[in-house]
Short mmCIF file of C-alpha atoms and ligand atoms in Angstrom, two decimals:
data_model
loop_
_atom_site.label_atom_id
_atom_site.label_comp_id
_atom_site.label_asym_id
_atom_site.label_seq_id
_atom_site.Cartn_x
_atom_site.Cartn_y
_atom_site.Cartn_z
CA UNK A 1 -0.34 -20.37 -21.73
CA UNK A 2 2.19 -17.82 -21.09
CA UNK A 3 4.12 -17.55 -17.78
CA UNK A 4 5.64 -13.80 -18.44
CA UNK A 5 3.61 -11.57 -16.05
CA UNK A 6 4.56 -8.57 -18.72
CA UNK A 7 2.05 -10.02 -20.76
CA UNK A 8 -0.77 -8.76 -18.92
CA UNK A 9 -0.17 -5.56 -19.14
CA UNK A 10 -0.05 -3.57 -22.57
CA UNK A 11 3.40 -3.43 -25.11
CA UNK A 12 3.83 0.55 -24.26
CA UNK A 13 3.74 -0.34 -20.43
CA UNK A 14 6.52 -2.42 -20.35
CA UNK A 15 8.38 -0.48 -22.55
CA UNK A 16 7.88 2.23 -20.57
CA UNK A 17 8.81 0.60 -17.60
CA UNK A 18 12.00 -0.97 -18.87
CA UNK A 19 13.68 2.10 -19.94
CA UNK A 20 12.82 4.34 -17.13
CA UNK A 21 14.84 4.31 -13.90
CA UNK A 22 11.47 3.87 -12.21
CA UNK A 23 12.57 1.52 -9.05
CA UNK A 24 15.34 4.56 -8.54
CA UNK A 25 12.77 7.09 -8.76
CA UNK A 26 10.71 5.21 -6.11
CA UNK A 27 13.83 4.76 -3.46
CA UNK A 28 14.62 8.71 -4.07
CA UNK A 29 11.81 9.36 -2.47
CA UNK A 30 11.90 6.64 0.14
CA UNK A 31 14.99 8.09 0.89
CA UNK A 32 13.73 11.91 1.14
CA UNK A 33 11.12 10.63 3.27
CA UNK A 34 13.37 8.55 5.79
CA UNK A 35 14.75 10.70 7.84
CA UNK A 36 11.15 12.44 9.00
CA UNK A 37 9.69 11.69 12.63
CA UNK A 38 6.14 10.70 11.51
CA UNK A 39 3.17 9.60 13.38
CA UNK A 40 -0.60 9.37 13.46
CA UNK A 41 -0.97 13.27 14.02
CA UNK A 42 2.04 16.05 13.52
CA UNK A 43 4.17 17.85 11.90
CA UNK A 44 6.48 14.93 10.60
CA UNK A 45 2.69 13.60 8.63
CA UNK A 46 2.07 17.19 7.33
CA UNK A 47 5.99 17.55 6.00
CA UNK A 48 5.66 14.23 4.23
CA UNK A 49 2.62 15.22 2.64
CA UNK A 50 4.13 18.40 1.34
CA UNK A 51 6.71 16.08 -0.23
CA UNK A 52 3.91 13.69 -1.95
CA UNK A 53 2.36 17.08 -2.97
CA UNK A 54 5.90 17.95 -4.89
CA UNK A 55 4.70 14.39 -7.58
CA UNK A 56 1.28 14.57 -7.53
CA UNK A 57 -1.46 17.32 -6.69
CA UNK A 58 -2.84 15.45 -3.46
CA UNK A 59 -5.52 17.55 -0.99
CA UNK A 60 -4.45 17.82 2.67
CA UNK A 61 -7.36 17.19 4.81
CA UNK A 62 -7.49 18.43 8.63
CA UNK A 63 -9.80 16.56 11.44
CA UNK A 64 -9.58 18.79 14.47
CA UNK A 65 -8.59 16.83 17.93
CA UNK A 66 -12.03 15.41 19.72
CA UNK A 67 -13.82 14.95 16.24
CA UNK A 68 -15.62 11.66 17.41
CA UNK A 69 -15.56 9.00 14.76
CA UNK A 70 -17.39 6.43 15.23
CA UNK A 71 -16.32 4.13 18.17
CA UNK A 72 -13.57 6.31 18.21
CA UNK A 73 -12.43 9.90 18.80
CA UNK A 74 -9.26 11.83 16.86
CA UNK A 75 -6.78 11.49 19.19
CA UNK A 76 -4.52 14.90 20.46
CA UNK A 77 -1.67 16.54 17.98
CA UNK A 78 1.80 14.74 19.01
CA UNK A 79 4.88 16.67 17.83
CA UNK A 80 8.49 16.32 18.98
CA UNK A 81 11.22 18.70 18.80
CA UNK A 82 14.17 16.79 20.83
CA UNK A 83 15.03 14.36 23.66
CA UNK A 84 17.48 12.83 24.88
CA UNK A 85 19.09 10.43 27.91
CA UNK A 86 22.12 11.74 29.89
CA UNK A 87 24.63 9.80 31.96
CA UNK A 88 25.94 11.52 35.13
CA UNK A 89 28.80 13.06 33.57
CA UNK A 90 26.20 14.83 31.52
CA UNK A 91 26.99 12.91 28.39
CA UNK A 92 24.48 12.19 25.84
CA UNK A 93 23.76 8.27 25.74
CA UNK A 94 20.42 8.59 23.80
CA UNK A 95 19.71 10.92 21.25
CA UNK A 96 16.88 11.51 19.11
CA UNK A 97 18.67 13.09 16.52
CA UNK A 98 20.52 10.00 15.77
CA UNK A 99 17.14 7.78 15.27
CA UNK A 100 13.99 9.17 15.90
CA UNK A 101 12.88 5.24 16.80
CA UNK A 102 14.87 6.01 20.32
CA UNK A 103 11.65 7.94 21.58
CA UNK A 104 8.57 6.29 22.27
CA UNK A 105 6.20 7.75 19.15
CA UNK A 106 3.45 9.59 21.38
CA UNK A 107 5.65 10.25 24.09
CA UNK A 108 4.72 12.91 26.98
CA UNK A 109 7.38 15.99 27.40
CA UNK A 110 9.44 14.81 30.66
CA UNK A 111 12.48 16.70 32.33
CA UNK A 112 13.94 14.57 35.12
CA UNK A 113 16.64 12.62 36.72
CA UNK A 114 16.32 9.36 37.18
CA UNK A 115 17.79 6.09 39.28
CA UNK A 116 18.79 2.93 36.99
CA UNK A 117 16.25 1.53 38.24
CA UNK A 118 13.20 3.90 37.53
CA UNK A 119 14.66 4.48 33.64
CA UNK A 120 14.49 0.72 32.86
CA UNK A 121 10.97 0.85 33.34
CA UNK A 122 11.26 2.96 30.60
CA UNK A 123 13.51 1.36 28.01
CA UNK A 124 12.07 -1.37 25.40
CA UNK A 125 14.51 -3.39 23.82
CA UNK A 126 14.99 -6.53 21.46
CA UNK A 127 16.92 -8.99 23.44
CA UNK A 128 17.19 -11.17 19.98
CA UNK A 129 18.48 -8.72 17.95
CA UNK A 130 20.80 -6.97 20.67
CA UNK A 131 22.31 -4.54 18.05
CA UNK A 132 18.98 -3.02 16.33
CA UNK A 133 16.38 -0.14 17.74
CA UNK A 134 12.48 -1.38 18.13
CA UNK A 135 9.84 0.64 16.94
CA UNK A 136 7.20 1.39 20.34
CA UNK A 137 4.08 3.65 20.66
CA UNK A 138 1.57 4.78 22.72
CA UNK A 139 -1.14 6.29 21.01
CA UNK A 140 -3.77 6.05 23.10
CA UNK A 141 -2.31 5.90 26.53
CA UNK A 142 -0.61 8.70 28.02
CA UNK A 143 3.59 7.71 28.98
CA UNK A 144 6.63 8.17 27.50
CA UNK A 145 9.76 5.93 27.07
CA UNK A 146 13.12 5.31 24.87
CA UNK A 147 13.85 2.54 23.05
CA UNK A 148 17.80 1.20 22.42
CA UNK A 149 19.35 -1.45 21.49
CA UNK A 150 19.56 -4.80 23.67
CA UNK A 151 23.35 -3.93 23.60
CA UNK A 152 23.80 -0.37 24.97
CA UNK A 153 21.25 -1.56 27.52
CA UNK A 154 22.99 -4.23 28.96
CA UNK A 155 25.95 -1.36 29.07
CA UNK A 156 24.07 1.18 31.27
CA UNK A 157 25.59 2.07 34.39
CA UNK A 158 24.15 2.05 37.93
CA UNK A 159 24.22 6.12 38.55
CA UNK A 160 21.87 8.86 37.99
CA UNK A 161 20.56 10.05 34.43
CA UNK A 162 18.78 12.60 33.15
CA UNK A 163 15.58 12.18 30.47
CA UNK A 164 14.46 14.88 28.65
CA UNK A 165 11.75 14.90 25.58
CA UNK A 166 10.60 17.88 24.21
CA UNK A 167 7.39 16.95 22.87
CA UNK A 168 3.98 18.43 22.86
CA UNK A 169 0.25 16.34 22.79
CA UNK A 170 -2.06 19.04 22.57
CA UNK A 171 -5.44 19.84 20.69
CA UNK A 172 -4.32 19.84 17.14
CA UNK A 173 -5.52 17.97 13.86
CA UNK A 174 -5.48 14.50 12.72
CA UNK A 175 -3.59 15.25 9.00
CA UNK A 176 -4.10 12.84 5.69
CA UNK A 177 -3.71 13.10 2.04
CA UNK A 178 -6.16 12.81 -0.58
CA UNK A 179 -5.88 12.28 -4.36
CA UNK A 180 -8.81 11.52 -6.81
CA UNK A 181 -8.60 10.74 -10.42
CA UNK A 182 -12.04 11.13 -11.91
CA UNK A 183 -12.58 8.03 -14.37
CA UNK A 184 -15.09 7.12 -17.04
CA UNK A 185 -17.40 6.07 -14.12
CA UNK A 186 -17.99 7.33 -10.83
CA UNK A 187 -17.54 3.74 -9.72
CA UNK A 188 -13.96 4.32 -7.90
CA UNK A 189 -10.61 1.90 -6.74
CA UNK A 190 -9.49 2.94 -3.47
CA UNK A 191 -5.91 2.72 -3.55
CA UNK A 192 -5.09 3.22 0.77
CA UNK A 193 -2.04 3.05 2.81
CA UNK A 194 -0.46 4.00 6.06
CA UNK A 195 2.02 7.00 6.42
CA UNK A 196 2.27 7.13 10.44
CA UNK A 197 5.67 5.31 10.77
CA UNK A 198 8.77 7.10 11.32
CA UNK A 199 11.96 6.38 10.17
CA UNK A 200 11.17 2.36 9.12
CA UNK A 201 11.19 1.84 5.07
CA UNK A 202 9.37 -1.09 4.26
CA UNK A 203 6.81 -0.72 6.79
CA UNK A 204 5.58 1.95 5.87
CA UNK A 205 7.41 4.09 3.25
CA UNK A 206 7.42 1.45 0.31
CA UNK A 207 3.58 1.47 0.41
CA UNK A 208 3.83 5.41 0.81
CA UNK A 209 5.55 5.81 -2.33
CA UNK A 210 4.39 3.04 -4.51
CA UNK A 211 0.84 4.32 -3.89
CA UNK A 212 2.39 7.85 -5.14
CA UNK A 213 4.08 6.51 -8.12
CA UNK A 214 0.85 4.64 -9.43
CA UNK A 215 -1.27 7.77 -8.62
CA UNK A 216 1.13 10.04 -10.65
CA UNK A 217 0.80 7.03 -13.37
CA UNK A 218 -2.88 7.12 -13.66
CA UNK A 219 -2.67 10.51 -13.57
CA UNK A 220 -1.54 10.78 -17.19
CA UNK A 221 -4.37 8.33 -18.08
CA UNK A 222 -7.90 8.54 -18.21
CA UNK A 223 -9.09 4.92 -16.47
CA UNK A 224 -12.25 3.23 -16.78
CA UNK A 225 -12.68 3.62 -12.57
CA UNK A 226 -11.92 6.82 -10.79
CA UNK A 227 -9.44 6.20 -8.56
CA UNK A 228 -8.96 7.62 -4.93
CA UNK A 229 -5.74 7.67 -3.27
CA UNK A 230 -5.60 7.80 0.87
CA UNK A 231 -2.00 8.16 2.56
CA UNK A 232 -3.66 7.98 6.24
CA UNK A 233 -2.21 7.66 9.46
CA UNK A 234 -3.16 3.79 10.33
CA UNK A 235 -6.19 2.22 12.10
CA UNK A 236 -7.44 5.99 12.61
CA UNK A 237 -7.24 7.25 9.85
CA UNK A 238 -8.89 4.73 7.82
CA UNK A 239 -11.75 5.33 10.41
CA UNK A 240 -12.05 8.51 10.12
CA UNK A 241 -11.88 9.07 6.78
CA UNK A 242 -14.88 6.08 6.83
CA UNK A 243 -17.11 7.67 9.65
CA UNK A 244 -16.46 11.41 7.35
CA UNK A 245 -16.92 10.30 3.80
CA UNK A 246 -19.68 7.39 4.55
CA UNK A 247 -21.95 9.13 1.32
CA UNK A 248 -18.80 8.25 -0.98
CA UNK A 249 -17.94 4.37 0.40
CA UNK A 250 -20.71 3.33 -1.94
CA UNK A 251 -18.77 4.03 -5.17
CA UNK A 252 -15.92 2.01 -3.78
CA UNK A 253 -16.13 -1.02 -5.81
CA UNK A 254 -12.57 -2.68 -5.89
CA UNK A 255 -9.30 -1.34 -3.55
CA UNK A 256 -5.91 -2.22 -2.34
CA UNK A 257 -4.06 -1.80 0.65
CA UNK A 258 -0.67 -1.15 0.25
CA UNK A 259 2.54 -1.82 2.52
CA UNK A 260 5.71 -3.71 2.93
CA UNK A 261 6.52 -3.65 -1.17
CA UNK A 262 10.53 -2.87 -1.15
CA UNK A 263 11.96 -6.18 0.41
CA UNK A 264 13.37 -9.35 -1.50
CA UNK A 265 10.31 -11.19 -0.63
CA UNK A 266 7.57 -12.90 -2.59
CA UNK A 267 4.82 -11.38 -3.08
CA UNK A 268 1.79 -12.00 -0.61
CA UNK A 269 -1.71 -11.05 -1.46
CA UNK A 270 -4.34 -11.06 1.39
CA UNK A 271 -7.76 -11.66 0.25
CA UNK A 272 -10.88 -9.05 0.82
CA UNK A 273 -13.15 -10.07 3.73
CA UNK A 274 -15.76 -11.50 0.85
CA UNK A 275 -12.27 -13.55 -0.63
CA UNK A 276 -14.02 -13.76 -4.04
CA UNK A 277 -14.53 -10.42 -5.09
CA UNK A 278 -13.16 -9.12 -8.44
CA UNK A 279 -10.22 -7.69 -7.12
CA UNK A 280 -9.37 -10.78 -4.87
CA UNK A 281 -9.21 -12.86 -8.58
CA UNK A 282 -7.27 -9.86 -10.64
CA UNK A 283 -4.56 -9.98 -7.70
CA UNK A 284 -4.48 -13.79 -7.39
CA UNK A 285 -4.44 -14.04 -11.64
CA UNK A 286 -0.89 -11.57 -12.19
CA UNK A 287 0.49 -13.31 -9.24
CA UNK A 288 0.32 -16.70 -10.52
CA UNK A 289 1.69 -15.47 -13.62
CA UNK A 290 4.82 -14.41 -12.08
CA UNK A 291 7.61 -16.71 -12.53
CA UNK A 292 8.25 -16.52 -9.05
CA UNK A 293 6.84 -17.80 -5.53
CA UNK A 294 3.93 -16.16 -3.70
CA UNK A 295 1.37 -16.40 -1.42
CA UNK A 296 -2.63 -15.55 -1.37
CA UNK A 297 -3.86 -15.60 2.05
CA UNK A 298 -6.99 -15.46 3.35
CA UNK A 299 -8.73 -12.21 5.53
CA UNK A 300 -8.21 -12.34 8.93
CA UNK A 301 -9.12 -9.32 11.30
CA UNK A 302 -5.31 -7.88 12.33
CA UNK A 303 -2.91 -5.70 9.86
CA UNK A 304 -3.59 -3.01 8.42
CA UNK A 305 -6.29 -0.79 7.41
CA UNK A 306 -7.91 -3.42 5.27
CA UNK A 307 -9.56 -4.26 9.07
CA UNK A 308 -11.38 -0.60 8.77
CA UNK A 309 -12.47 -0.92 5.19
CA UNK A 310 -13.62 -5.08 5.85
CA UNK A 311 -15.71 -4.30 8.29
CA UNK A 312 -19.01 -6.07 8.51
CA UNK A 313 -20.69 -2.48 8.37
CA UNK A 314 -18.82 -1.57 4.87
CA UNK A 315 -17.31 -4.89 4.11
CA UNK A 316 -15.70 -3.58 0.91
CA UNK A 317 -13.66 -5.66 -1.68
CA UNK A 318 -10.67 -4.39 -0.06
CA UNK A 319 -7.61 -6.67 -0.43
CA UNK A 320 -3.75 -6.01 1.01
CA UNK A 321 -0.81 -6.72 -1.45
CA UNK A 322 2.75 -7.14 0.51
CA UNK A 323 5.76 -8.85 -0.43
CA UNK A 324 6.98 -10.33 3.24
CA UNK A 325 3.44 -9.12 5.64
CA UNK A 326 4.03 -7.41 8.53
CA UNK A 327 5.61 -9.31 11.43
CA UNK A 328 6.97 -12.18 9.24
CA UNK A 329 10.72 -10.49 9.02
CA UNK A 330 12.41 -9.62 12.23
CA UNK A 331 12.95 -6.29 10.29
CA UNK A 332 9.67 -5.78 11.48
CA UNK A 333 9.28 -2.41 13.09
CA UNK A 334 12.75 -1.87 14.36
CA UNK A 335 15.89 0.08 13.13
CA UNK A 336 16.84 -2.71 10.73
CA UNK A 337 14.12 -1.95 8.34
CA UNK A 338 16.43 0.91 6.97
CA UNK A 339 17.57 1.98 3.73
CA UNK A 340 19.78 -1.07 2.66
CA UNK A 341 16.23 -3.25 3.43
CA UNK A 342 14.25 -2.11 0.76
CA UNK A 343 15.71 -1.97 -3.15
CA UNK A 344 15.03 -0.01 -5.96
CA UNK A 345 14.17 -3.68 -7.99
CA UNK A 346 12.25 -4.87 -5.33
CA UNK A 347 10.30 -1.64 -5.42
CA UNK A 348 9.95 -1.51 -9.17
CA UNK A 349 8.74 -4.86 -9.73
CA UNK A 350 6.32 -4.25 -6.97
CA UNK A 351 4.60 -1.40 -8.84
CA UNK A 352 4.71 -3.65 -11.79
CA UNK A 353 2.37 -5.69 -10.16
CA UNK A 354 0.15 -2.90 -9.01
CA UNK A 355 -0.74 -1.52 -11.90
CA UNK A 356 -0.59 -4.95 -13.71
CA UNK A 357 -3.75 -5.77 -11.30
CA UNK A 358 -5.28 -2.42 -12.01
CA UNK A 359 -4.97 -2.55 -15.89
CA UNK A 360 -6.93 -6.09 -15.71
CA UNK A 361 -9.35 -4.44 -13.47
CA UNK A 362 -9.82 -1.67 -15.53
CA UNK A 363 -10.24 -4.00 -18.68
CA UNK A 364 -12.13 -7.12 -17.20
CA UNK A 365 -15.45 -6.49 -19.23
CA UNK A 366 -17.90 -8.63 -19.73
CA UNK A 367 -19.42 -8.82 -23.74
CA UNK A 368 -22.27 -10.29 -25.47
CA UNK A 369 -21.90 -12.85 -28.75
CA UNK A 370 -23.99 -10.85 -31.26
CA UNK A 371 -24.04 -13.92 -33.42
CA UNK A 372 -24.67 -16.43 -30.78
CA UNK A 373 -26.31 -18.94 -33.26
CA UNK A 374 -23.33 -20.64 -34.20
CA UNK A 375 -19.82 -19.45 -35.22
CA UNK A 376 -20.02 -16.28 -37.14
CA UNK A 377 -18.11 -16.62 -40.65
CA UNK A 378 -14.56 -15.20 -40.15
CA UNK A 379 -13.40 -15.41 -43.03
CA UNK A 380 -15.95 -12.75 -44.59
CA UNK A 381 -14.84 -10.21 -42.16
CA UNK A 382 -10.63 -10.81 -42.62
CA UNK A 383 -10.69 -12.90 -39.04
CA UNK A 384 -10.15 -15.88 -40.23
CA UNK A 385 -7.09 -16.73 -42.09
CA UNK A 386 -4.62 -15.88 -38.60
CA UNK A 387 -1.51 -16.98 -40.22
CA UNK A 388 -1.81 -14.15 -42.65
CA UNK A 389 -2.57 -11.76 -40.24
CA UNK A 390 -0.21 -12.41 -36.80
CA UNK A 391 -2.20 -10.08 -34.88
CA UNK A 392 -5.43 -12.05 -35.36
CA UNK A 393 -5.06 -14.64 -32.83
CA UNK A 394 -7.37 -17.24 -33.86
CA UNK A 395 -7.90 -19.45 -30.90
CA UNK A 396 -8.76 -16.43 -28.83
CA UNK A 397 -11.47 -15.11 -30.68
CA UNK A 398 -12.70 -18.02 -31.14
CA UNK A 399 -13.26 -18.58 -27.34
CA UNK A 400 -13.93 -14.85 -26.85
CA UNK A 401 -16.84 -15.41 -29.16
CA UNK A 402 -18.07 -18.77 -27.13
CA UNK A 403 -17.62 -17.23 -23.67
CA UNK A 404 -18.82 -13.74 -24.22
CA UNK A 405 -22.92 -15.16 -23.53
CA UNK A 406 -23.04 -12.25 -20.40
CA UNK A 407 -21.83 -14.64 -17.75
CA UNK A 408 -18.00 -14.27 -18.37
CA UNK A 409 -15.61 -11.33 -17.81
CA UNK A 410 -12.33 -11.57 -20.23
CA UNK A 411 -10.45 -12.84 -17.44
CA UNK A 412 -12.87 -15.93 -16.29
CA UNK A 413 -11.77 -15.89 -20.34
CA UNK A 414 -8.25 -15.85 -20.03
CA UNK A 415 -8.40 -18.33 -17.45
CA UNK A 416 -10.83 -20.68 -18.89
CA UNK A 417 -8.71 -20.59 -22.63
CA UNK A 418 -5.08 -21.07 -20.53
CA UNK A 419 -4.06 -18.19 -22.69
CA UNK A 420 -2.97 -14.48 -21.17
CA UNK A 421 -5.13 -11.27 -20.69
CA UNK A 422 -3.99 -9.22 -23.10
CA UNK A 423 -4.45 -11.84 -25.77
CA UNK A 424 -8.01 -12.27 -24.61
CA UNK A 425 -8.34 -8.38 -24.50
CA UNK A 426 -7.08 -7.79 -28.20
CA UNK A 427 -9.52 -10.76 -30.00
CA UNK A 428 -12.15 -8.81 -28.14
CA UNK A 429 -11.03 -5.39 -29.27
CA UNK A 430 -10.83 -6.77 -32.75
CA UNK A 431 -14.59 -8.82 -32.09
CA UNK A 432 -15.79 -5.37 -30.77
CA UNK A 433 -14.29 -3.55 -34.41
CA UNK A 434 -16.34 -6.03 -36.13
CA UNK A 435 -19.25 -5.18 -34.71
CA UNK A 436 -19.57 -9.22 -33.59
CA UNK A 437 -19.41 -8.13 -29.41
CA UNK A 438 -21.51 -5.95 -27.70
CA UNK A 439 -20.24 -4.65 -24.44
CA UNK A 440 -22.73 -5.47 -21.25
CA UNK A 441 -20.90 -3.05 -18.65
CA UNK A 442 -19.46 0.22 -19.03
ZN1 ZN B 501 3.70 -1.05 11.14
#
């Protein structure tokens, strides 16, 4: 059995990946999308879009404001031009320019002046990380607010100050971005993630551009599946693309969330509701096979968008891949998850993974023995003598041939024999040449 995780993808893979600069490529774009004020609706979602659009040819898709989806109804446009808190003297003390995670995201335009007291109903801050900025919205309730750190709090001054945001929450559009690969099949992967978040890298800009990177990978490929990318704002978005595209979620046979992929932590895989679908086994398969720690957890009902596409009503085979989940780092949604928290490594070996899981998952067929009554003679068709022929790898097609009676895919095979997929994969490429496998599934 091998422990490399390269093994289960293909030789020119991991060539490719070892001599490109791929984790830097990722992080470039991290970084071009960092400093953009992003949220559910806006400007800041459209802008990062346009920059997706600049590596791969995704559709923009527009849901006017009031579009009721399902329980649910697209919430008003939010954009933000400014804002800012002044101290008596008329000094800046706040300012959005330096972090747009000092406005509360959703935040109603306000001009006034202010006690002490009235602005600290105002202010969110993280008393156990006094130096860092949280990360507050209000979607769906109408207020506004500034968020600082613990620090600068602590500092204010008992005199009069002046707020001012220069937002807008209007009727507008609920934005996302769209990207389909047509496949051998119309059966389709949905590859989804979340691109609301503002300035905050690992939540949610790793998953952003990860998802981008594989997309522009597959792109160059023609895969079994056809693949369908979603960059959505979260929670709504997944919903409304669901309630919208309800004649497609049929094709949807196998997806991943994506999110929280550029820290130093191990990877975490959260199951599909189901938790033994085919895409809950790929995931659980190349992370075992990494000579590192992880984690498979089970579904639960809070996260991400994985809550949407789990529903009882769809309850698709929809699992979430992470390195440290959401809420487990006290990065977590404040200024700290910044640049310097992610890495280009981290970031590469996460998209690695990804596309090790989807090159299983496009692979794991399932073949018929066409010479079930006992062993077919190797030797007869050049199988047999392995030793001559270090390509033939004689134990595998031996069990390929013995497992391939319709029940087994080639990784219940690869599991079953101890040895890796792509092992498995070539005896039954070389079976299939031989016209001694018959393929049940397209
Ligand atoms: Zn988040």
């Amino acid at each position: 059995m091998t422990n490399n995780n390269q093994s289960v993808i293909d030789y020119n893979m991991q060539t490719n990946f070892a001599t490109s600069d791929i984790g830097q490529d990722i992080y470039q774009l991290i970084t071009k999308l960092y400093p953009i004020c992003r949220s559910i609706t806006g400007s800041g979602f459209r802008e990062t879009l346009k920059i997706l659009q600049e590596y791969i040819p995704l559709s923009v898709h527009k849901v006017p404001t009031g579009t009721e989806v399902f329980d649910w109804t697209v919430p008003k446009e939010w954009n933000i031009k400014d804002a800012y808190i002044k101290n008596s003297q008329g000094k800046k003390i706040v300012d959005f320019a330096n972090s747009n995670l000092h406005v509360v995201n959703y935040s109603i335009p306000k001009h006034q002046k202010l006690s002490l007291q009235e602005l600290k109903s105002h202010i969110f801050t993280l008393v156990d990380y006094p130096n860092w900025i949280p990360y507050h919205t209000s979607y769906y309730k109408e207020t506004w607010g500034f968020c600082i750190s613990h620090n600068q709090y602590l500092e204010l001054k008992d005199e009069e100050y002046e707020v001012f945001i220069d937002s807008s929450l209007e009727p507008g559009n609920l934005t996302y971005g769209e990207y389909y690969i047509p496949g051998e099949t119309t059966d389709e992967v949905l590859i989804s993630c979340h691109a609301c978040h503002p300035s905050l890298c690992n939540d949610n800009l790793s998953g952003i551009a990860i998802a981008t990177f594989i997309a522009k990978y597959l792109s160059q490929t023609t895969p079994r599946y056809s693949y369908r990318f979603l960059w959505i704002p979260g929670t709504i978005g997944s919903i409304t693309w669901l309630a919208l595209n309800e004649d497609k979620v049929s094709n949807i046979k196998h997806g991943l969330v994506l999110s929280c992929l550029g820290d130093s932590g191990k990877f975490t895989y959260k199951k599909s509701r189901r938790g033994d679908t085919e895409i809950d086994k790929v995931a659980a398969y190349v992370l075992k096979n990494l000579k590192q720690d992880y984690e498979i957890i089970d579904f639960f009902p809070f996260g991400y968008d994985e809550r949407q596409y789990c529903s009882p009503g769809f309850n698709l085979a929809v699992g979430c891949l992470m390195r440290s989940p959401h809420g487990s780092f006290p990065e977590y949604h404040t200024s700290a998850d910044d640049l310097s928290f992610v890495q280009p490594q981290y970031l590469a070996e996460s998209l690695l993974q990804c596309i090790s899981i989807l090159h299983i998952l496009n692979n794991n067929k399932i073949y018929y023995n066409q010479n079930p009554k006992c062993e077919p003679q190797l030797g007869k068709r050049g199988l047999y003598n392995g030793h001559q022929n270090s390509r033939i790898n004689q134990m595998a097609i031996l069990w390929v041939l013995n497992l391939s009676d319709g029940q087994y895919t080639l990784l219940d095979i690869a599991e079953r024999s101890g040895m890796s997929f792509d092992v498995i994969k070539h005896a039954a490429d070389t079976l299939l040449a031989h016209d001694l496998l018959a393929s049940l599934k397209s």
